[in-house]
Coordinates of C-alpha atoms in Angstrom, one line a residue:
X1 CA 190.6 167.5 58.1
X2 CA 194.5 168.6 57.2
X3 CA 193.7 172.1 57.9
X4 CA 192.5 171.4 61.2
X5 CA 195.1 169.0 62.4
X6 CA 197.7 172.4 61.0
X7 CA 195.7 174.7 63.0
X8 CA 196.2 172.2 66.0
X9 CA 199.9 171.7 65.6
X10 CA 200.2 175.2 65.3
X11 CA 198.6 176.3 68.3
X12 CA 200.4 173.3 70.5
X13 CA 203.6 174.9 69.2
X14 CA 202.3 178.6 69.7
X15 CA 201.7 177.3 73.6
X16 CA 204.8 175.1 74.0
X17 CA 207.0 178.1 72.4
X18 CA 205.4 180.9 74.9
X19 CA 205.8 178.5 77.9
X20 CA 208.8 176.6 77.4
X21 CA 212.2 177.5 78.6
X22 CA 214.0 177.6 75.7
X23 CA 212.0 180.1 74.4
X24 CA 214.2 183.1 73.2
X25 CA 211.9 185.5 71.2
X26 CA 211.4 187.6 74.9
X27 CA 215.1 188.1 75.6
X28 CA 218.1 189.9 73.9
X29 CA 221.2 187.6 72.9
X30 CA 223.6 187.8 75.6
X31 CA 226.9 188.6 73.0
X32 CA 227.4 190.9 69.7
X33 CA 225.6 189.9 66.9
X34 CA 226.3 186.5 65.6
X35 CA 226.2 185.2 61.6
X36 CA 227.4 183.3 59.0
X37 CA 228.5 184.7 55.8
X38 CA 230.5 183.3 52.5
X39 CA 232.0 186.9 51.5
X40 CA 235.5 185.9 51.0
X41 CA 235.3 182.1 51.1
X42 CA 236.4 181.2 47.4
X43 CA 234.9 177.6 48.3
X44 CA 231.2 179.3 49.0
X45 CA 231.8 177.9 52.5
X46 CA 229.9 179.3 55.3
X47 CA 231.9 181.2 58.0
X48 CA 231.0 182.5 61.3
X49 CA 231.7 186.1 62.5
X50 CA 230.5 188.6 65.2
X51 CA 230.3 191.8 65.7
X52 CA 229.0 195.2 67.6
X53 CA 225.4 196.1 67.1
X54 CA 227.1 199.3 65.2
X55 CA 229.0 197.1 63.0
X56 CA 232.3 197.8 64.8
X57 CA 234.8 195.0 65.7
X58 CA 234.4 192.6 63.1
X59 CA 235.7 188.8 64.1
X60 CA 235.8 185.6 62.5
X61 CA 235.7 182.9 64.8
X62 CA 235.9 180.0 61.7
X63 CA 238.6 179.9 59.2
X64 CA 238.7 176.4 57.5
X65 CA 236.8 174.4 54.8
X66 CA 233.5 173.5 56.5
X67 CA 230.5 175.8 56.7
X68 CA 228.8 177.0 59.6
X69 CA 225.0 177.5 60.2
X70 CA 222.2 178.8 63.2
X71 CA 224.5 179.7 65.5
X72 CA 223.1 180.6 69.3
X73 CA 224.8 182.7 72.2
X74 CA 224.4 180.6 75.6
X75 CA 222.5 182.6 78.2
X76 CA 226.0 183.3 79.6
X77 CA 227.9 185.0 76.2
X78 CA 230.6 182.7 76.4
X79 CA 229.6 180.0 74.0
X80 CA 228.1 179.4 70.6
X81 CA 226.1 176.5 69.5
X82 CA 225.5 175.7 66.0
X83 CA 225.4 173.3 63.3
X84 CA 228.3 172.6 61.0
X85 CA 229.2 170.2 57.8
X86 CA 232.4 169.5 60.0
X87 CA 232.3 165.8 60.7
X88 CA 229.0 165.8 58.5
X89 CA 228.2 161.9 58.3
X90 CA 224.7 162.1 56.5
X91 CA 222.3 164.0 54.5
X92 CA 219.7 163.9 57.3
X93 CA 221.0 166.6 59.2
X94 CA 224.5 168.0 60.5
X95 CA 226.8 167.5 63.6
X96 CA 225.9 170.4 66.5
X97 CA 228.9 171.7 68.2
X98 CA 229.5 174.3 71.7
X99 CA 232.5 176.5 70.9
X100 CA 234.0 178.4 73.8
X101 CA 234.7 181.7 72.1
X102 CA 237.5 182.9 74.2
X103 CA 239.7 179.8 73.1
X104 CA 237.9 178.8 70.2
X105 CA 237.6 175.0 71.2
X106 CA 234.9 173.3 69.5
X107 CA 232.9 169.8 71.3
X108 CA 230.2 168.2 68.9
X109 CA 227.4 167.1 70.9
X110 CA 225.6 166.1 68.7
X111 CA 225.6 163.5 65.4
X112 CA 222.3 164.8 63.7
X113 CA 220.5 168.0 64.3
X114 CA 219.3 171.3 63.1
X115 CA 218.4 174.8 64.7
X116 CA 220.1 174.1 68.0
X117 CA 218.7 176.8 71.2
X118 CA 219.9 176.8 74.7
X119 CA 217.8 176.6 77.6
X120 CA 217.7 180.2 79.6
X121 CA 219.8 178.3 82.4
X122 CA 222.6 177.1 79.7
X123 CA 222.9 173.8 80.9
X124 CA 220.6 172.1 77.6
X125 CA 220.3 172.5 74.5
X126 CA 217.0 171.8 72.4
X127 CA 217.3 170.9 68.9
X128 CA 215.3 169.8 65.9
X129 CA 215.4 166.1 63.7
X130 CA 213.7 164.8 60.9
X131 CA 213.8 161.2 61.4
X132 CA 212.9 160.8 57.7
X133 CA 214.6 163.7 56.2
X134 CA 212.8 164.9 52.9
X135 CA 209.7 162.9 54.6
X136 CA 206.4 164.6 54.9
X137 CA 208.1 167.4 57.0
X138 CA 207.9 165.7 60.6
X139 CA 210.4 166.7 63.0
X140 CA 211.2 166.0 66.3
X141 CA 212.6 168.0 69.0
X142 CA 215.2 166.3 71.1
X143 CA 216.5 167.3 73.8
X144 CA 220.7 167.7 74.9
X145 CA 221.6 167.8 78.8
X146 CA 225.0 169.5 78.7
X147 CA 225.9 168.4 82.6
X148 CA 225.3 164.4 81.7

């Protein structure tokens, strides 16, 4: 009985991914390459950088004592979504925040979340939540409507 409710769920997602539009496995990011890394972070926090497919131009976009995690290019290349232990307020999941990369200005949107994505029009973001955190591994996808 398990294995066929998994091969259902897996399916539905399999459909819902291939349908939906925040899928993103069909189209290129719209920036450089984005990612976090720790390399000279003598606290082990996460930073975020970006740079040229070739590994040219090098930036680091966060510079403080927070770490930095799943970060997504909006369809337009302007802005990054991701989540962050900045303002962190629980164990169940971490604030998710828009930076404008030109200025660097960060807006949390979000209390709890993980894996934020960006609709292909830009103006939602879809994001994951475990309502029970460490639970039998439910999540639920919410849903973020950047123009209310």
């Amino acid at each position: 009985m398990m294995y066929k409710q998994i091969l259902l769920l897996a399916t539905t997602l399999t459909v819902y991914a291939c349908s939906n539009p925040f899928g993103s496995e069909n189209r290129p990011e719209p920036g450089p390459i984005v990612f976090t890394s720790n390399v000279d972070q003598k606290n082990g926090n996460m930073a975020l950088f970006t740079m040229n497919d070739d590994g040219t131009n090098l930036q680091r976009l966060t510079n403080d004592s927070y770490s930095y995690y799943r970060a997504k290019w909006s369809p337009d290349g302007e802005k990054l979504a991701f989540t962050s232990t900045k303002n962190r307020t629980s164990f169940k999941g971490l604030p998710i925040f828009i930076m404008h990369v030109k200025t660097g200005s960060l807006t949390q949107i979000v209390d709890l979340g993980l894996s934020p994505v960006w609709s292909r029009d830009g103006k939602k973001i879809a994001y994951s939540r475990d309502p029970r955190y460490g639970g039998e591994g439910r999540v639920d996808i919410h849903i973020f409507d950047l123009e209310s």
